[in-house]
């Protein structure tokens, strides 16, 4: 993999990731852009203790542009985009309208392909492996930034999720705090360790593999399963068999097998509802907090950022859709949004059976 780092016209960093070591990507950005300005701040909810990002400047971000004005496509004659090069394999750049910036972290966009009309599921294994390499590189580099507590790589796909740019892309957030979901996981895992001496992530994975009814796919180094208490109609968790803290410590064997299994999962999601529109989903990497990060008050009272937390955490990917049937969506209404009490309309065992049934081969 070749990595080329350069700058956009307003000073933001852009990085090209290429399979070909001979690729030349240092193309200047000639757009007349003003320096980017943000107004992000992190506030603490006094009752829950959760950190909340206030980013009012994002109201003016790009919203559903036509395909011929997509800012994530490569630049072309007469049309300059966020990517100055006329082509790319995988590209990452700082978001022009970031939720987090400067002292409050960093937000990046990752484009999986220059082809506006495709999706991650349609990539080949080589390109998916390059995306994994880019995720890993960004995790390593952002984790080294002062004040960063957690790196989160994710993809939102579909207008039903709230996506405003149709081009196949994801995002990478470097948080100055440990996210509420991870804080809760760490507390539960620490309590389990204190009570039993065991690792809860390992025990969950072992139990799902042994019981089997919720397993969707199993390779030599990864297992994908619908969790016992799934919150979403179709939700799959993908775990490496060897527990590790984050993408930077994933072993070579698991790294090599990941593209095939992950692409198969995405293709099965697209077959869930027959000939209807492509399945909307969120794909989310859960990684351990960064040890020794700054973050100050935004880090929360539960400081789980040290090596002890990393030693107990398990890197995994969670993939889920808000669609429950071909023409019905799962909305987070009164119980979920108001009380965080989830009600799932699809039995997890039935979801797993359906995902096994729709094999893409």
mmCIF file of C-alpha atoms in Angstrom:
data_model
loop_
_atom_site.group_PDB
_atom_site.id
_atom_site.type_symbol
_atom_site.label_atom_id
_atom_site.label_comp_id
_atom_site.label_asym_id
_atom_site.label_seq_id
_atom_site.Cartn_x
_atom_site.Cartn_y
_atom_site.Cartn_z
ATOM 1 C CA UNK A 1 0.000 0.000 0.000
ATOM 2 C CA UNK A 2 1.200 3.506 -0.848
ATOM 3 C CA UNK A 3 0.048 6.472 1.237
ATOM 4 C CA UNK A 4 0.268 10.016 -0.138
ATOM 5 C CA UNK A 5 -0.496 12.959 2.162
ATOM 6 C CA UNK A 6 -1.151 16.470 0.853
ATOM 7 C CA UNK A 7 -3.363 19.489 1.611
ATOM 8 C CA UNK A 8 -6.590 20.913 0.243
ATOM 9 C CA UNK A 9 -6.966 24.611 -0.580
ATOM 10 C CA UNK A 10 -8.280 25.491 2.888
ATOM 11 C CA UNK A 11 -5.507 23.622 4.714
ATOM 12 C CA UNK A 12 -7.309 20.345 5.449
ATOM 13 C CA UNK A 13 -5.311 17.149 5.070
ATOM 14 C CA UNK A 14 -6.105 14.630 2.329
ATOM 15 C CA UNK A 15 -4.551 11.169 2.083
ATOM 16 C CA UNK A 16 -4.583 8.801 -0.891
ATOM 17 C CA UNK A 17 -4.245 5.057 -0.295
ATOM 18 C CA UNK A 18 -3.191 3.110 -3.393
ATOM 19 C CA UNK A 19 -2.564 -0.530 -4.131
ATOM 20 C CA UNK A 20 -0.059 0.545 -6.800
ATOM 21 C CA UNK A 21 3.163 1.900 -5.284
ATOM 22 C CA UNK A 22 3.728 3.933 -8.436
ATOM 23 C CA UNK A 23 0.524 5.983 -8.188
ATOM 24 C CA UNK A 24 1.096 9.768 -8.276
ATOM 25 C CA UNK A 25 -1.534 11.668 -6.295
ATOM 26 C CA UNK A 26 0.019 15.002 -5.259
ATOM 27 C CA UNK A 27 -2.478 17.028 -7.311
ATOM 28 C CA UNK A 28 -3.033 20.624 -6.098
ATOM 29 C CA UNK A 29 -6.469 21.831 -5.037
ATOM 30 C CA UNK A 30 -7.096 25.024 -7.024
ATOM 31 C CA UNK A 31 -10.486 25.919 -5.525
ATOM 32 C CA UNK A 32 -10.753 29.388 -3.922
ATOM 33 C CA UNK A 33 -11.664 28.094 -0.449
ATOM 34 C CA UNK A 34 -11.542 30.118 2.748
ATOM 35 C CA UNK A 35 -9.936 28.524 5.765
ATOM 36 C CA UNK A 36 -12.428 26.187 7.401
ATOM 37 C CA UNK A 37 -14.032 27.429 10.629
ATOM 38 C CA UNK A 38 -15.845 25.369 13.252
ATOM 39 C CA UNK A 39 -17.716 26.091 16.464
ATOM 40 C CA UNK A 40 -17.722 22.647 18.081
ATOM 41 C CA UNK A 41 -17.794 22.246 21.832
ATOM 42 C CA UNK A 42 -18.225 19.289 24.148
ATOM 43 C CA UNK A 43 -20.754 19.630 26.951
ATOM 44 C CA UNK A 44 -21.535 17.229 29.789
ATOM 45 C CA UNK A 45 -25.050 16.078 30.617
ATOM 46 C CA UNK A 46 -25.193 16.667 34.383
ATOM 47 C CA UNK A 47 -27.684 13.836 35.024
ATOM 48 C CA UNK A 48 -26.315 11.077 32.792
ATOM 49 C CA UNK A 49 -22.667 12.110 32.717
ATOM 50 C CA UNK A 50 -22.598 11.687 28.926
ATOM 51 C CA UNK A 51 -20.529 13.968 26.719
ATOM 52 C CA UNK A 52 -22.583 15.722 24.002
ATOM 53 C CA UNK A 53 -21.064 17.533 20.999
ATOM 54 C CA UNK A 54 -22.626 20.868 20.015
ATOM 55 C CA UNK A 55 -21.772 21.670 16.369
ATOM 56 C CA UNK A 56 -24.148 24.352 15.121
ATOM 57 C CA UNK A 57 -21.978 25.216 12.095
ATOM 58 C CA UNK A 58 -23.000 21.922 10.453
ATOM 59 C CA UNK A 59 -26.429 23.298 9.529
ATOM 60 C CA UNK A 60 -24.903 24.592 6.294
ATOM 61 C CA UNK A 61 -23.239 21.368 5.122
ATOM 62 C CA UNK A 62 -23.769 19.918 1.637
ATOM 63 C CA UNK A 63 -27.189 18.260 1.358
ATOM 64 C CA UNK A 64 -28.185 15.747 -1.349
ATOM 65 C CA UNK A 65 -26.312 17.273 -4.308
ATOM 66 C CA UNK A 66 -27.012 15.879 -7.801
ATOM 67 C CA UNK A 67 -24.674 13.114 -8.947
ATOM 68 C CA UNK A 68 -22.819 15.429 -11.330
ATOM 69 C CA UNK A 69 -21.977 17.742 -8.413
ATOM 70 C CA UNK A 70 -20.959 15.085 -5.888
ATOM 71 C CA UNK A 71 -18.046 16.401 -3.780
ATOM 72 C CA UNK A 72 -16.695 12.883 -3.207
ATOM 73 C CA UNK A 73 -16.181 11.950 -6.856
ATOM 74 C CA UNK A 74 -12.754 12.632 -8.379
ATOM 75 C CA UNK A 75 -12.286 16.085 -9.906
ATOM 76 C CA UNK A 76 -12.888 16.391 -13.639
ATOM 77 C CA UNK A 77 -12.527 19.072 -16.295
ATOM 78 C CA UNK A 78 -14.720 22.000 -15.245
ATOM 79 C CA UNK A 79 -15.749 20.392 -11.942
ATOM 80 C CA UNK A 80 -13.476 20.539 -8.904
ATOM 81 C CA UNK A 81 -14.427 18.351 -5.947
ATOM 82 C CA UNK A 82 -13.060 17.550 -2.498
ATOM 83 C CA UNK A 83 -10.686 15.111 -4.241
ATOM 84 C CA UNK A 84 -8.335 17.029 -6.587
ATOM 85 C CA UNK A 85 -7.046 13.889 -8.355
ATOM 86 C CA UNK A 86 -8.796 12.615 -11.473
ATOM 87 C CA UNK A 87 -8.896 9.107 -9.998
ATOM 88 C CA UNK A 88 -8.170 7.283 -6.738
ATOM 89 C CA UNK A 89 -8.341 3.899 -5.040
ATOM 90 C CA UNK A 90 -9.224 4.898 -1.467
ATOM 91 C CA UNK A 91 -9.020 8.452 -0.187
ATOM 92 C CA UNK A 92 -9.374 10.037 3.262
ATOM 93 C CA UNK A 93 -9.697 13.746 4.029
ATOM 94 C CA UNK A 94 -10.699 16.004 6.875
ATOM 95 C CA UNK A 95 -14.411 16.753 6.812
ATOM 96 C CA UNK A 96 -15.238 20.253 5.566
ATOM 97 C CA UNK A 97 -18.115 20.429 8.075
ATOM 98 C CA UNK A 98 -16.745 18.474 11.059
ATOM 99 C CA UNK A 99 -18.586 17.750 14.275
ATOM 100 C CA UNK A 100 -15.191 17.560 15.974
ATOM 101 C CA UNK A 101 -12.146 19.695 15.179
ATOM 102 C CA UNK A 102 -9.094 21.179 16.858
ATOM 103 C CA UNK A 103 -9.217 20.676 20.628
ATOM 104 C CA UNK A 104 -12.474 18.723 20.330
ATOM 105 C CA UNK A 105 -11.067 15.979 18.081
ATOM 106 C CA UNK A 106 -11.178 15.311 14.354
ATOM 107 C CA UNK A 107 -13.639 14.062 11.726
ATOM 108 C CA UNK A 108 -12.539 12.461 8.471
ATOM 109 C CA UNK A 109 -14.332 11.192 5.372
ATOM 110 C CA UNK A 110 -13.174 7.950 3.742
ATOM 111 C CA UNK A 111 -14.212 7.237 0.140
ATOM 112 C CA UNK A 112 -14.097 3.540 -0.716
ATOM 113 C CA UNK A 113 -14.101 3.918 -4.502
ATOM 114 C CA UNK A 114 -14.236 6.650 -7.165
ATOM 115 C CA UNK A 115 -17.329 4.989 -8.681
ATOM 116 C CA UNK A 116 -20.385 6.976 -7.587
ATOM 117 C CA UNK A 117 -22.843 4.274 -8.700
ATOM 118 C CA UNK A 118 -21.543 1.328 -6.696
ATOM 119 C CA UNK A 119 -21.449 0.306 -3.017
ATOM 120 C CA UNK A 120 -19.060 -1.301 -0.559
ATOM 121 C CA UNK A 121 -20.759 -4.657 -1.162
ATOM 122 C CA UNK A 122 -19.761 -4.481 -4.825
ATOM 123 C CA UNK A 123 -16.052 -3.920 -4.162
ATOM 124 C CA UNK A 124 -13.618 -6.739 -4.805
ATOM 125 C CA UNK A 125 -11.601 -8.276 -1.979
ATOM 126 C CA UNK A 126 -8.444 -6.359 -2.900
ATOM 127 C CA UNK A 127 -10.200 -3.005 -2.585
ATOM 128 C CA UNK A 128 -11.902 -4.061 0.679
ATOM 129 C CA UNK A 129 -8.475 -5.031 2.042
ATOM 130 C CA UNK A 130 -7.176 -1.576 1.086
ATOM 131 C CA UNK A 131 -10.065 0.040 2.989
ATOM 132 C CA UNK A 132 -9.161 -2.086 6.017
ATOM 133 C CA UNK A 133 -5.547 -0.921 5.687
ATOM 134 C CA UNK A 134 -6.707 2.710 5.558
ATOM 135 C CA UNK A 135 -8.942 2.242 8.639
ATOM 136 C CA UNK A 136 -5.954 0.724 10.447
ATOM 137 C CA UNK A 137 -3.590 3.516 9.417
ATOM 138 C CA UNK A 138 -6.034 6.212 10.504
ATOM 139 C CA UNK A 139 -6.639 4.451 13.832
ATOM 140 C CA UNK A 140 -2.897 4.384 14.508
ATOM 141 C CA UNK A 141 -2.286 8.005 13.518
ATOM 142 C CA UNK A 142 -5.343 9.524 15.188
ATOM 143 C CA UNK A 143 -4.706 7.561 18.389
ATOM 144 C CA UNK A 144 -1.385 9.378 18.647
ATOM 145 C CA UNK A 145 -3.040 12.831 18.587
ATOM 146 C CA UNK A 146 -2.993 14.657 21.907
ATOM 147 C CA UNK A 147 -6.356 14.489 23.639
ATOM 148 C CA UNK A 148 -7.889 11.711 21.516
ATOM 149 C CA UNK A 149 -9.590 9.073 23.651
ATOM 150 C CA UNK A 150 -11.294 6.841 21.072
ATOM 151 C CA UNK A 151 -11.199 6.296 17.280
ATOM 152 C CA UNK A 152 -14.437 5.268 15.595
ATOM 153 C CA UNK A 153 -14.602 4.059 11.957
ATOM 154 C CA UNK A 154 -18.110 3.670 10.543
ATOM 155 C CA UNK A 155 -20.302 3.741 7.442
ATOM 156 C CA UNK A 156 -23.824 5.119 7.181
ATOM 157 C CA UNK A 157 -25.530 3.799 4.048
ATOM 158 C CA UNK A 158 -28.910 4.951 2.710
ATOM 159 C CA UNK A 159 -31.160 7.985 2.988
ATOM 160 C CA UNK A 160 -33.176 6.142 5.642
ATOM 161 C CA UNK A 161 -30.112 6.417 7.892
ATOM 162 C CA UNK A 162 -29.796 10.142 7.184
ATOM 163 C CA UNK A 163 -27.033 9.997 4.567
ATOM 164 C CA UNK A 164 -26.779 13.266 2.616
ATOM 165 C CA UNK A 165 -24.115 12.190 0.074
ATOM 166 C CA UNK A 166 -24.858 9.140 -2.078
ATOM 167 C CA UNK A 167 -21.242 8.328 -2.975
ATOM 168 C CA UNK A 168 -19.919 5.139 -1.246
ATOM 169 C CA UNK A 169 -18.103 6.510 1.772
ATOM 170 C CA UNK A 170 -17.686 6.255 5.518
ATOM 171 C CA UNK A 171 -16.397 8.414 8.316
ATOM 172 C CA UNK A 172 -13.705 8.280 10.973
ATOM 173 C CA UNK A 173 -14.151 10.181 14.239
ATOM 174 C CA UNK A 174 -11.385 10.860 16.756
ATOM 175 C CA UNK A 175 -13.266 11.593 19.982
ATOM 176 C CA UNK A 176 -11.810 13.623 22.866
ATOM 177 C CA UNK A 177 -13.882 11.470 25.213
ATOM 178 C CA UNK A 178 -14.823 7.827 25.600
ATOM 179 C CA UNK A 179 -18.230 7.382 24.008
ATOM 180 C CA UNK A 180 -21.205 6.510 26.242
ATOM 181 C CA UNK A 181 -21.712 3.104 24.619
ATOM 182 C CA UNK A 182 -18.083 2.103 25.142
ATOM 183 C CA UNK A 183 -18.114 3.418 28.715
ATOM 184 C CA UNK A 184 -21.058 1.135 29.492
ATOM 185 C CA UNK A 185 -19.363 -1.849 27.824
ATOM 186 C CA UNK A 186 -16.183 -1.288 29.808
ATOM 187 C CA UNK A 187 -18.056 -1.038 33.092
ATOM 188 C CA UNK A 188 -19.929 -4.293 32.417
ATOM 189 C CA UNK A 189 -16.766 -6.103 31.329
ATOM 190 C CA UNK A 190 -14.818 -4.835 34.360
ATOM 191 C CA UNK A 191 -17.575 -5.960 36.725
ATOM 192 C CA UNK A 192 -17.615 -9.398 35.081
ATOM 193 C CA UNK A 193 -13.843 -9.671 35.422
ATOM 194 C CA UNK A 194 -14.037 -8.737 39.110
ATOM 195 C CA UNK A 195 -16.843 -11.221 39.725
ATOM 196 C CA UNK A 196 -15.639 -14.230 37.706
ATOM 197 C CA UNK A 197 -12.061 -13.591 36.613
ATOM 198 C CA UNK A 198 -13.103 -14.146 32.985
ATOM 199 C CA UNK A 199 -13.439 -11.968 29.911
ATOM 200 C CA UNK A 200 -17.060 -11.280 28.983
ATOM 201 C CA UNK A 201 -16.365 -10.633 25.275
ATOM 202 C CA UNK A 202 -14.630 -14.019 24.949
ATOM 203 C CA UNK A 203 -17.421 -15.791 26.784
ATOM 204 C CA UNK A 204 -20.137 -14.215 24.600
ATOM 205 C CA UNK A 205 -18.308 -15.228 21.412
ATOM 206 C CA UNK A 206 -17.658 -18.773 22.686
ATOM 207 C CA UNK A 207 -21.294 -19.197 23.719
ATOM 208 C CA UNK A 208 -22.629 -18.022 20.348
ATOM 209 C CA UNK A 209 -20.267 -20.324 18.449
ATOM 210 C CA UNK A 210 -21.184 -23.284 20.654
ATOM 211 C CA UNK A 211 -24.959 -22.691 20.587
ATOM 212 C CA UNK A 212 -24.939 -21.959 16.867
ATOM 213 C CA UNK A 213 -28.518 -20.913 16.099
ATOM 214 C CA UNK A 214 -27.611 -17.235 15.770
ATOM 215 C CA UNK A 215 -24.346 -17.757 13.833
ATOM 216 C CA UNK A 216 -24.580 -16.350 10.311
ATOM 217 C CA UNK A 217 -21.064 -16.907 8.979
ATOM 218 C CA UNK A 218 -17.995 -18.578 10.444
ATOM 219 C CA UNK A 219 -14.498 -18.531 9.044
ATOM 220 C CA UNK A 220 -11.190 -19.730 10.389
ATOM 221 C CA UNK A 221 -10.515 -16.389 12.080
ATOM 222 C CA UNK A 222 -13.896 -14.596 12.359
ATOM 223 C CA UNK A 223 -17.463 -15.376 13.395
ATOM 224 C CA UNK A 224 -20.549 -13.308 12.512
ATOM 225 C CA UNK A 225 -23.630 -13.771 14.685
ATOM 226 C CA UNK A 226 -26.908 -12.099 15.560
ATOM 227 C CA UNK A 227 -26.662 -11.161 19.257
ATOM 228 C CA UNK A 228 -28.979 -12.846 21.745
ATOM 229 C CA UNK A 229 -30.606 -9.526 22.696
ATOM 230 C CA UNK A 230 -30.396 -7.765 19.314
ATOM 231 C CA UNK A 231 -31.804 -4.232 19.345
ATOM 232 C CA UNK A 232 -32.330 -3.959 15.591
ATOM 233 C CA UNK A 233 -34.447 -6.106 13.214
ATOM 234 C CA UNK A 234 -31.334 -7.422 11.447
ATOM 235 C CA UNK A 235 -28.151 -6.931 13.453
ATOM 236 C CA UNK A 236 -24.898 -8.862 13.092
ATOM 237 C CA UNK A 237 -21.755 -8.688 15.209
ATOM 238 C CA UNK A 238 -18.477 -9.759 13.598
ATOM 239 C CA UNK A 239 -15.696 -10.829 15.996
ATOM 240 C CA UNK A 240 -12.143 -12.024 15.343
ATOM 241 C CA UNK A 241 -11.487 -15.293 17.157
ATOM 242 C CA UNK A 242 -8.308 -13.901 18.706
ATOM 243 C CA UNK A 243 -9.340 -11.047 20.965
ATOM 244 C CA UNK A 244 -7.519 -7.784 20.325
ATOM 245 C CA UNK A 245 -8.008 -4.163 21.326
ATOM 246 C CA UNK A 246 -8.242 -2.390 17.983
ATOM 247 C CA UNK A 247 -7.502 -2.581 14.275
ATOM 248 C CA UNK A 248 -3.797 -1.846 14.738
ATOM 249 C CA UNK A 249 -3.273 -5.106 16.650
ATOM 250 C CA UNK A 250 -5.350 -7.366 14.387
ATOM 251 C CA UNK A 251 -3.200 -10.294 13.287
ATOM 252 C CA UNK A 252 -2.288 -10.984 9.661
ATOM 253 C CA UNK A 253 -4.467 -14.093 9.339
ATOM 254 C CA UNK A 254 -7.615 -12.279 10.507
ATOM 255 C CA UNK A 255 -6.721 -9.284 8.338
ATOM 256 C CA UNK A 256 -6.454 -11.520 5.278
ATOM 257 C CA UNK A 257 -9.785 -13.289 5.884
ATOM 258 C CA UNK A 258 -11.820 -10.187 6.749
ATOM 259 C CA UNK A 259 -12.580 -8.887 3.204
ATOM 260 C CA UNK A 260 -14.244 -12.115 2.058
ATOM 261 C CA UNK A 261 -16.462 -12.474 5.133
ATOM 262 C CA UNK A 262 -17.387 -8.818 5.383
ATOM 263 C CA UNK A 263 -18.308 -8.529 1.709
ATOM 264 C CA UNK A 264 -20.441 -11.643 2.039
ATOM 265 C CA UNK A 265 -22.287 -10.113 5.001
ATOM 266 C CA UNK A 266 -22.981 -6.879 3.123
ATOM 267 C CA UNK A 267 -24.225 -8.789 0.087
ATOM 268 C CA UNK A 268 -26.557 -10.846 2.263
ATOM 269 C CA UNK A 269 -27.950 -7.646 3.762
ATOM 270 C CA UNK A 270 -28.728 -6.445 0.235
ATOM 271 C CA UNK A 271 -30.631 -9.678 -0.460
ATOM 272 C CA UNK A 272 -32.764 -9.581 2.679
ATOM 273 C CA UNK A 273 -35.757 -7.845 1.120
ATOM 274 C CA UNK A 274 -35.777 -9.207 -2.406
ATOM 275 C CA UNK A 275 -35.851 -6.709 -5.253
ATOM 276 C CA UNK A 276 -36.519 -3.647 -3.090
ATOM 277 C CA UNK A 277 -34.027 -0.791 -2.822
ATOM 278 C CA UNK A 278 -30.555 -1.528 -1.410
ATOM 279 C CA UNK A 279 -30.687 -2.174 2.318
ATOM 280 C CA UNK A 280 -29.852 0.862 4.478
ATOM 281 C CA UNK A 281 -27.380 0.055 7.233
ATOM 282 C CA UNK A 282 -24.870 1.297 9.766
ATOM 283 C CA UNK A 283 -21.556 -0.518 9.995
ATOM 284 C CA UNK A 284 -19.585 0.373 13.115
ATOM 285 C CA UNK A 285 -16.146 -0.653 14.367
ATOM 286 C CA UNK A 286 -15.925 -0.832 18.159
ATOM 287 C CA UNK A 287 -12.354 -0.237 19.312
ATOM 288 C CA UNK A 288 -10.768 0.104 22.732
ATOM 289 C CA UNK A 289 -10.120 3.573 24.142
ATOM 290 C CA UNK A 290 -6.722 5.128 23.554
ATOM 291 C CA UNK A 291 -4.442 4.651 26.575
ATOM 292 C CA UNK A 292 -3.143 7.785 28.211
ATOM 293 C CA UNK A 293 -5.291 10.158 26.140
ATOM 294 C CA UNK A 294 -5.990 13.691 27.281
ATOM 295 C CA UNK A 295 -9.605 14.761 27.058
ATOM 296 C CA UNK A 296 -9.890 16.478 30.429
ATOM 297 C CA UNK A 297 -13.421 16.743 31.768
ATOM 298 C CA UNK A 298 -14.884 15.451 28.494
ATOM 299 C CA UNK A 299 -13.309 12.078 29.210
ATOM 300 C CA UNK A 300 -15.920 11.318 31.836
ATOM 301 C CA UNK A 301 -15.687 10.270 35.462
ATOM 302 C CA UNK A 302 -15.126 6.655 34.431
ATOM 303 C CA UNK A 303 -11.544 6.790 33.138
ATOM 304 C CA UNK A 304 -11.193 3.491 31.289
ATOM 305 C CA UNK A 305 -8.548 4.702 28.851
ATOM 306 C CA UNK A 306 -5.597 2.798 30.297
ATOM 307 C CA UNK A 307 -3.921 -0.455 29.440
ATOM 308 C CA UNK A 308 -6.192 -2.441 31.766
ATOM 309 C CA UNK A 309 -9.245 -1.482 29.698
ATOM 310 C CA UNK A 310 -7.443 -2.239 26.428
ATOM 311 C CA UNK A 311 -6.415 -5.613 27.773
ATOM 312 C CA UNK A 312 -10.041 -6.578 28.390
ATOM 313 C CA UNK A 313 -11.676 -4.992 25.325
ATOM 314 C CA UNK A 314 -12.513 -6.892 22.136
ATOM 315 C CA UNK A 315 -12.395 -5.261 18.726
ATOM 316 C CA UNK A 316 -15.571 -6.078 16.818
ATOM 317 C CA UNK A 317 -17.809 -4.741 14.073
ATOM 318 C CA UNK A 318 -21.563 -4.219 14.469
ATOM 319 C CA UNK A 319 -23.684 -4.139 11.304
ATOM 320 C CA UNK A 320 -27.404 -3.386 11.446
ATOM 321 C CA UNK A 321 -30.295 -2.088 9.385
ATOM 322 C CA UNK A 322 -33.275 0.083 10.305
ATOM 323 C CA UNK A 323 -35.446 -1.823 7.806
ATOM 324 C CA UNK A 324 -37.643 -4.548 9.326
ATOM 325 C CA UNK A 325 -39.567 -5.546 6.170
ATOM 326 C CA UNK A 326 -39.352 -4.545 2.520
ATOM 327 C CA UNK A 327 -41.647 -1.559 3.111
ATOM 328 C CA UNK A 328 -41.345 -0.869 6.850
ATOM 329 C CA UNK A 329 -38.643 0.864 8.887
ATOM 330 C CA UNK A 330 -37.735 0.463 12.533
ATOM 331 C CA UNK A 331 -38.088 3.888 14.126
ATOM 332 C CA UNK A 332 -36.594 4.748 17.494
ATOM 333 C CA UNK A 333 -39.785 6.163 18.960
ATOM 334 C CA UNK A 334 -41.040 6.641 22.518
ATOM 335 C CA UNK A 335 -39.500 3.675 24.353
ATOM 336 C CA UNK A 336 -36.179 3.657 22.486
ATOM 337 C CA UNK A 337 -35.533 7.394 22.108
ATOM 338 C CA UNK A 338 -37.195 8.427 25.333
ATOM 339 C CA UNK A 339 -36.066 5.654 27.677
ATOM 340 C CA UNK A 340 -33.424 3.636 25.757
ATOM 341 C CA UNK A 341 -35.636 0.565 26.208
ATOM 342 C CA UNK A 342 -35.420 -1.254 22.862
ATOM 343 C CA UNK A 343 -38.283 -3.294 21.412
ATOM 344 C CA UNK A 344 -37.309 -5.570 18.513
ATOM 345 C CA UNK A 345 -39.963 -6.803 16.055
ATOM 346 C CA UNK A 346 -37.778 -9.623 14.682
ATOM 347 C CA UNK A 347 -36.690 -12.595 16.802
ATOM 348 C CA UNK A 348 -32.851 -12.809 16.665
ATOM 349 C CA UNK A 349 -32.937 -16.528 15.794
ATOM 350 C CA UNK A 350 -35.266 -15.788 12.850
ATOM 351 C CA UNK A 351 -33.012 -12.948 11.680
ATOM 352 C CA UNK A 352 -29.999 -15.273 11.731
ATOM 353 C CA UNK A 353 -31.884 -17.953 9.815
ATOM 354 C CA UNK A 354 -32.909 -15.414 7.182
ATOM 355 C CA UNK A 355 -29.327 -14.168 6.801
ATOM 356 C CA UNK A 356 -28.089 -17.743 6.364
ATOM 357 C CA UNK A 357 -30.823 -18.349 3.785
ATOM 358 C CA UNK A 358 -29.869 -15.422 1.540
ATOM 359 C CA UNK A 359 -26.289 -16.455 0.827
ATOM 360 C CA UNK A 360 -24.980 -14.381 -2.055
ATOM 361 C CA UNK A 361 -23.338 -17.270 -3.866
#
